[in-house]
Tab-separated table of C-alpha atoms in Angstrom:
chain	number	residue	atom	x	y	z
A	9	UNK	CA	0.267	18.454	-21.932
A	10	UNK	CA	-1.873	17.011	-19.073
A	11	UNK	CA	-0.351	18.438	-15.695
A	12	UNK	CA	0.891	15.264	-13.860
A	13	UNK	CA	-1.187	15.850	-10.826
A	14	UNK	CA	-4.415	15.768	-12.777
A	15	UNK	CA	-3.418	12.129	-14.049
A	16	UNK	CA	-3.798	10.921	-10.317
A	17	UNK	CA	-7.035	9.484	-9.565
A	18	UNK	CA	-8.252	11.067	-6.339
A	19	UNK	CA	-11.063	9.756	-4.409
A	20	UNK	CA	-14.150	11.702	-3.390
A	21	UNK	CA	-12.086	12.776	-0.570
A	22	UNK	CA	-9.356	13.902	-2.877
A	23	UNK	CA	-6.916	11.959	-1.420
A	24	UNK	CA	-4.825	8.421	-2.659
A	25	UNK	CA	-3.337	6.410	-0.421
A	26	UNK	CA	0.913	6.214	-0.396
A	27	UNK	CA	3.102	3.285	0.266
A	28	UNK	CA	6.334	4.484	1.542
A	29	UNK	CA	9.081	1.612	0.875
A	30	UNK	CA	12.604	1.701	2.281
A	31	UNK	CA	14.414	1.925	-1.135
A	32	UNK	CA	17.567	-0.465	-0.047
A	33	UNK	CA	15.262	-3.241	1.675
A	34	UNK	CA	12.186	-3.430	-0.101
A	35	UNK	CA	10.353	-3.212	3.106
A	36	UNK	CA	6.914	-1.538	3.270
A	37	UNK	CA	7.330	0.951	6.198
A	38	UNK	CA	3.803	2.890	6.688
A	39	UNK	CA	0.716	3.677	4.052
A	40	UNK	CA	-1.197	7.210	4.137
A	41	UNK	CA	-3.003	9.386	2.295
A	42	UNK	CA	-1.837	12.200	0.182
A	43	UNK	CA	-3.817	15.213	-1.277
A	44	UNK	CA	-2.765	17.161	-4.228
A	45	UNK	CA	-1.326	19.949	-2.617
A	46	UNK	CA	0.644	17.352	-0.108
A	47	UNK	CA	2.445	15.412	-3.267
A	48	UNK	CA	3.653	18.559	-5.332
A	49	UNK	CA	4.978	19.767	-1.671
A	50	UNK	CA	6.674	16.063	-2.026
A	51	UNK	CA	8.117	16.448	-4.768
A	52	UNK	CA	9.013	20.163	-4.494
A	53	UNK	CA	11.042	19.067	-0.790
A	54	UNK	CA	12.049	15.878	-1.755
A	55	UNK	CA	10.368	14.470	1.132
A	56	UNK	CA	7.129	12.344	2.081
A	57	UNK	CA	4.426	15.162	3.175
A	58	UNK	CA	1.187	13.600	3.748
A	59	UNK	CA	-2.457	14.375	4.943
A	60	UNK	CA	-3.530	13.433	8.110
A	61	UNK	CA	-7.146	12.422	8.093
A	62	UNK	CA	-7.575	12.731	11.324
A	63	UNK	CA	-5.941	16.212	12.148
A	64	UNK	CA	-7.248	17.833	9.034
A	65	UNK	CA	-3.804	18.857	7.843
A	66	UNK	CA	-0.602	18.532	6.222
A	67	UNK	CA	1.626	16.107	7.711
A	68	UNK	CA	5.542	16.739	7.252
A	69	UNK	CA	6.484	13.210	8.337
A	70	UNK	CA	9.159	13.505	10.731
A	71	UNK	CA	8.358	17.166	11.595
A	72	UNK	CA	8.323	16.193	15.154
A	73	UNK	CA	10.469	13.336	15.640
A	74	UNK	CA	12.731	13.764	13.002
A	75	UNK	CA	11.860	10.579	10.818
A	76	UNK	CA	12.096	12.406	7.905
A	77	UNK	CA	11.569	10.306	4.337
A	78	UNK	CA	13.747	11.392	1.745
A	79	UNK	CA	12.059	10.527	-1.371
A	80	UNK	CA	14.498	8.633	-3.804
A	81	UNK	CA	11.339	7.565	-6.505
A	82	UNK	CA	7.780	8.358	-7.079
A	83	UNK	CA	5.589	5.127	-8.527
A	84	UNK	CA	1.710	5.272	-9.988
A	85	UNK	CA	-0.368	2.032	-10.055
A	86	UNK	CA	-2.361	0.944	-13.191
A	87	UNK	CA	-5.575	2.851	-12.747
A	88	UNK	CA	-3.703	5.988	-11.538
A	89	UNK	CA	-5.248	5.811	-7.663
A	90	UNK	CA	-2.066	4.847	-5.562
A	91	UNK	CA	1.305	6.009	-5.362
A	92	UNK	CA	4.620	4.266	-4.202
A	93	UNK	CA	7.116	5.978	-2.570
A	94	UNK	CA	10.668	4.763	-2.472
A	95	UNK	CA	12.132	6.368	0.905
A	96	UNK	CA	15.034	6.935	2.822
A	97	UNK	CA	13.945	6.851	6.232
A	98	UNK	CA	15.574	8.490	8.703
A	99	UNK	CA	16.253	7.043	12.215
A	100	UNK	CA	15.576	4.029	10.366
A	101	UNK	CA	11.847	4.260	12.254
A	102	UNK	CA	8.831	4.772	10.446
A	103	UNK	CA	6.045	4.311	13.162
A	104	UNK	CA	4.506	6.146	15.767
A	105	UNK	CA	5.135	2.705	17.812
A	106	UNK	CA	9.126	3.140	17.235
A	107	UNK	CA	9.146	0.721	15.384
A	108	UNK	CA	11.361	0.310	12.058
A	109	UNK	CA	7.499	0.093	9.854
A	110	UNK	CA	4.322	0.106	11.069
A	111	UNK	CA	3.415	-3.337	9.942
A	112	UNK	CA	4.837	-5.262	13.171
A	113	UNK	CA	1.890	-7.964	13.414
A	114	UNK	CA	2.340	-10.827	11.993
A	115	UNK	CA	-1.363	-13.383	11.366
A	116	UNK	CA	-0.348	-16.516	12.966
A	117	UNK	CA	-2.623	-19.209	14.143
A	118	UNK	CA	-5.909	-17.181	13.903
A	119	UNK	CA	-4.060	-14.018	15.437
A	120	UNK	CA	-2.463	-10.625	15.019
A	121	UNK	CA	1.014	-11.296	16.689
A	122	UNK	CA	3.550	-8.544	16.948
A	123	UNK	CA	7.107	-9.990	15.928
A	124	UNK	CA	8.893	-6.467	15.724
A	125	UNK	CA	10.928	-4.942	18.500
A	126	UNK	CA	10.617	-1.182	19.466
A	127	UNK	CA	13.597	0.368	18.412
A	128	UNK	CA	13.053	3.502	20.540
A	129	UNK	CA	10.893	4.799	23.208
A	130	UNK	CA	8.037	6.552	21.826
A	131	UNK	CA	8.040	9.431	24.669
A	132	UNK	CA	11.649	9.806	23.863
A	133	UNK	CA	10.669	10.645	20.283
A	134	UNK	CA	7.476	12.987	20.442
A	135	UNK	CA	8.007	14.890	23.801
A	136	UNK	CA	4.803	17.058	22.636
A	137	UNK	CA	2.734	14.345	22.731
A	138	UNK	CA	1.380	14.102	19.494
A	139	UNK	CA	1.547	9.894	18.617
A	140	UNK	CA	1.153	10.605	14.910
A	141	UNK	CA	2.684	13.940	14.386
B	5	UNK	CA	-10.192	-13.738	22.697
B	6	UNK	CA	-11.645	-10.823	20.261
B	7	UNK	CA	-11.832	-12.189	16.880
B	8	UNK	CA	-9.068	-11.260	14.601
B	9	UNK	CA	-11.513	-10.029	12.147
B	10	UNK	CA	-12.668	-7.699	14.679
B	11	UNK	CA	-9.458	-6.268	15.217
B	12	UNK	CA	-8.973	-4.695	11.856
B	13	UNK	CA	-10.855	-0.856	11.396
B	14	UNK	CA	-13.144	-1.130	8.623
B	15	UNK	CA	-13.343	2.122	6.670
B	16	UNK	CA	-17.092	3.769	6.273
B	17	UNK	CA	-17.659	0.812	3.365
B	18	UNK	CA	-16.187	-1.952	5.024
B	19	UNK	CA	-12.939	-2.084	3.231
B	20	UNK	CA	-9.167	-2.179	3.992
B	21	UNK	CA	-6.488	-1.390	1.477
B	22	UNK	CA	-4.380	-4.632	1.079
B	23	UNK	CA	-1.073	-4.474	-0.151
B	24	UNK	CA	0.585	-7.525	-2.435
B	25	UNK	CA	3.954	-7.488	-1.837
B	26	UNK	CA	6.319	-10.382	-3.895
B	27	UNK	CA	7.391	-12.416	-1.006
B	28	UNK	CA	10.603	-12.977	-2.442
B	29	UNK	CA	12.078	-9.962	-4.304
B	30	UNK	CA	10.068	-7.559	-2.076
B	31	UNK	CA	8.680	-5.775	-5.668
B	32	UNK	CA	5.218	-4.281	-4.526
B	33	UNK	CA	2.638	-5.815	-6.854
B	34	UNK	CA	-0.635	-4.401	-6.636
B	35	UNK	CA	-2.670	-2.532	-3.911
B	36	UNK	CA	-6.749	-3.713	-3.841
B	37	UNK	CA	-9.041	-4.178	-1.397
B	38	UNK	CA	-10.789	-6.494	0.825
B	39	UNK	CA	-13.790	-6.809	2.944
B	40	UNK	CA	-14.339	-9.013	6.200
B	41	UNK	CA	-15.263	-11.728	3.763
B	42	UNK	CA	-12.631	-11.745	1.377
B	43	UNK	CA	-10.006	-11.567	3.925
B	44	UNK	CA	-11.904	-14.392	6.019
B	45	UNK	CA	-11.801	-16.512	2.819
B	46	UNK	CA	-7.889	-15.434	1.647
B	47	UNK	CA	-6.767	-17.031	5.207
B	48	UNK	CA	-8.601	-19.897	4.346
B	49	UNK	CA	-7.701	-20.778	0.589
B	50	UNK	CA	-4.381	-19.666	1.448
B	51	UNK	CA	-4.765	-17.132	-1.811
B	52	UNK	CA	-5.928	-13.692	-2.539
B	53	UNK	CA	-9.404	-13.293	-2.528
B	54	UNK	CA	-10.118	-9.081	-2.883
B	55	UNK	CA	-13.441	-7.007	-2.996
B	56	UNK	CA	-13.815	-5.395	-6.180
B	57	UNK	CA	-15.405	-2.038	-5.702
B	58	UNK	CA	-15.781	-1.381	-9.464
B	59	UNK	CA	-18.080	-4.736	-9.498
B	60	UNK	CA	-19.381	-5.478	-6.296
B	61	UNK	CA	-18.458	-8.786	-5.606
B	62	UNK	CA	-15.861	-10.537	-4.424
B	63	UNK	CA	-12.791	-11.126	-7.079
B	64	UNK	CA	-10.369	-14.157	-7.077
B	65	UNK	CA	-7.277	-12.643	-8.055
B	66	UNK	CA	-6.380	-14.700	-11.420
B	67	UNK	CA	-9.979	-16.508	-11.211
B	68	UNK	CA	-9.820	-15.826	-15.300
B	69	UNK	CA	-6.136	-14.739	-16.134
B	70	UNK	CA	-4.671	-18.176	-13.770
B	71	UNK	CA	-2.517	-15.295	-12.283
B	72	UNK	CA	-3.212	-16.560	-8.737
B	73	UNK	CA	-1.684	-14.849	-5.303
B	74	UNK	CA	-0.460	-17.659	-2.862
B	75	UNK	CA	-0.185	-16.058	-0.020
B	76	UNK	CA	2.741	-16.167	2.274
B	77	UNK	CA	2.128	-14.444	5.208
B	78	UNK	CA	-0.296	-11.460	6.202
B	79	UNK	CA	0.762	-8.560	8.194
B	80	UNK	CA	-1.451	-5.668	10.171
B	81	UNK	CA	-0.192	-2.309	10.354
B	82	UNK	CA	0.022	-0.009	13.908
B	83	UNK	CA	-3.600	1.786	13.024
B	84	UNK	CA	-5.298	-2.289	12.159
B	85	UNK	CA	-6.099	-0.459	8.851
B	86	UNK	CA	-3.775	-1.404	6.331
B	87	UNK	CA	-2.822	-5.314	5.222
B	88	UNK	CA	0.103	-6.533	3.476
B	89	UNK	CA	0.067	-9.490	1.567
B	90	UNK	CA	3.010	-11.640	1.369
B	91	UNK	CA	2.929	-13.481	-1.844
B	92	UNK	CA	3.809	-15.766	-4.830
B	93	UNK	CA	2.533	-14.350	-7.921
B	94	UNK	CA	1.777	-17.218	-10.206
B	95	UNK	CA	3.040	-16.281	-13.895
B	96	UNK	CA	4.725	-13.671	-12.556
B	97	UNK	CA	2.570	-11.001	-13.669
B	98	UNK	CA	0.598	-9.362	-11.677
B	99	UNK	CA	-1.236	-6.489	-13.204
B	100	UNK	CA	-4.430	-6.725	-15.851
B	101	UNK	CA	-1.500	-4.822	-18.590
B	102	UNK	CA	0.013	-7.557	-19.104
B	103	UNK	CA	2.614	-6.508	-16.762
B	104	UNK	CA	4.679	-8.344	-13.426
B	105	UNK	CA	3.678	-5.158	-11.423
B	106	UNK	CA	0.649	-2.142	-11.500
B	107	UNK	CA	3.048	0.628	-10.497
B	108	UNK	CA	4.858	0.432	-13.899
B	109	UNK	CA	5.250	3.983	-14.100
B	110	UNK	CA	7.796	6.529	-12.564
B	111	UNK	CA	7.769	10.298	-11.920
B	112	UNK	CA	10.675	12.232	-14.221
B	113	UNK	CA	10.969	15.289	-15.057
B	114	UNK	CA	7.331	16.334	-14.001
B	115	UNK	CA	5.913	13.688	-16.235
B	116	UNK	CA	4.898	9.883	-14.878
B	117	UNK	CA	6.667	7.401	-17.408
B	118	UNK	CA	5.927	4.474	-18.438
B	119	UNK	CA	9.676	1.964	-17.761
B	120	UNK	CA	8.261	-1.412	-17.080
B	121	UNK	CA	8.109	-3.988	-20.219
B	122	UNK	CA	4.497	-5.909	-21.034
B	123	UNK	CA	5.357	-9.344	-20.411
B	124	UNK	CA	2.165	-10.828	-22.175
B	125	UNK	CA	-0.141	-9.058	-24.308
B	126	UNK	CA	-3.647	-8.834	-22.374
B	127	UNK	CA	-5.804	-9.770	-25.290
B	128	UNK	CA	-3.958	-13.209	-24.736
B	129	UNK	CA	-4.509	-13.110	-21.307
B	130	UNK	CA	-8.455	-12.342	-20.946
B	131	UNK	CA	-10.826	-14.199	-23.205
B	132	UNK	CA	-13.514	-13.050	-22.131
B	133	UNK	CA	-12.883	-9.693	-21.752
B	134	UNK	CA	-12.738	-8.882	-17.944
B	135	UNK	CA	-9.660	-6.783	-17.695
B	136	UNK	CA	-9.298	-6.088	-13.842
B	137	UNK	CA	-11.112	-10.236	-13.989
């Protein structure tokens, strides 16, 4: 039997990106990238782990602000390159922003317009000053 | 005023992953991707217009099938590297399997199953033999 991490279709980078989706609302809170050792740690703790691109490293999503994503379901797309995640977020704030998702901006009349209120201070959540974990 | 095109970060090949997201039952459809022109031109035929990477050109979305993305409304994430795409998915089926979305199967018991029904058989679909159009 084909191990279920080989089925994935990673890029040359290794990675496929991850849609984490509230699993009461339906809303799309964030998208990142996962590697192969970050989605068995996923499903081993039951919680989103991703790779941060730009740190280099494993990214325990709420590690630091304590947004944690309980993982309730685990989706693959068609061709096997991108995974849904069906979350429980905690703090009900996914972004960096503090924001409940990171897709605030809304395209209206030939703009990006942000529509979403900040739910909580963003120095009040990462007091070691690390934006994105 | 900085162009809203200008706004979004391009990966290395020009792309951003864009997310089609039912605009009414919040389902997550499919995830492709788009270019400056493809976005440019899905803002102004008000449908989805993607980049295929497998064939270099811009695609249509249901150009052959008649599967056609109106789009409702287009969000940017907090990083201007992610898009969502609000939409109506015309025939209700959104993925080339014949099926309403691509991420048809779930993760159980260290296996990814397949527990979404084919709503129309693809042969009936494509004609011609394009199956991602």
């Amino acid at each position: 039997m084909k191990d279920w991490l080989d089925e994935i279709h990673w890029n040359a980078d290794g990675l496929v990106p991850a849609i984490a989706q509230d699993h009461r609302t339906g809303r799309i809170l964030m998208m990142a990238w996962m590697n192969r050792e970050s989605l068995a740690l996923t499903v081993r703790e039951n919680r989103a782990i991703y790779w941060s691109r730009s740190r280099g490293k494993l990214w325990r999503k709420g590690e630091e602000s304590g947004h944690v994503q309980k993982v309730h379901e685990l989706r693959l797309d068609c061709d096997a390159d991108v995974i849904i995640l069906q979350v429980e977020q905690l703090g009900g704030i996914a972004c960096h922003t503090g924001r409940e998702s990171c897709f605030y901006r809304v395209f209206e009349d030939g703009a990006w317009k942000v529509v979403d209120p900040i739910l909580k201070d963003p120095d009040a959540i990462y007091r070691a000053g690390h934006p994105h974990e």
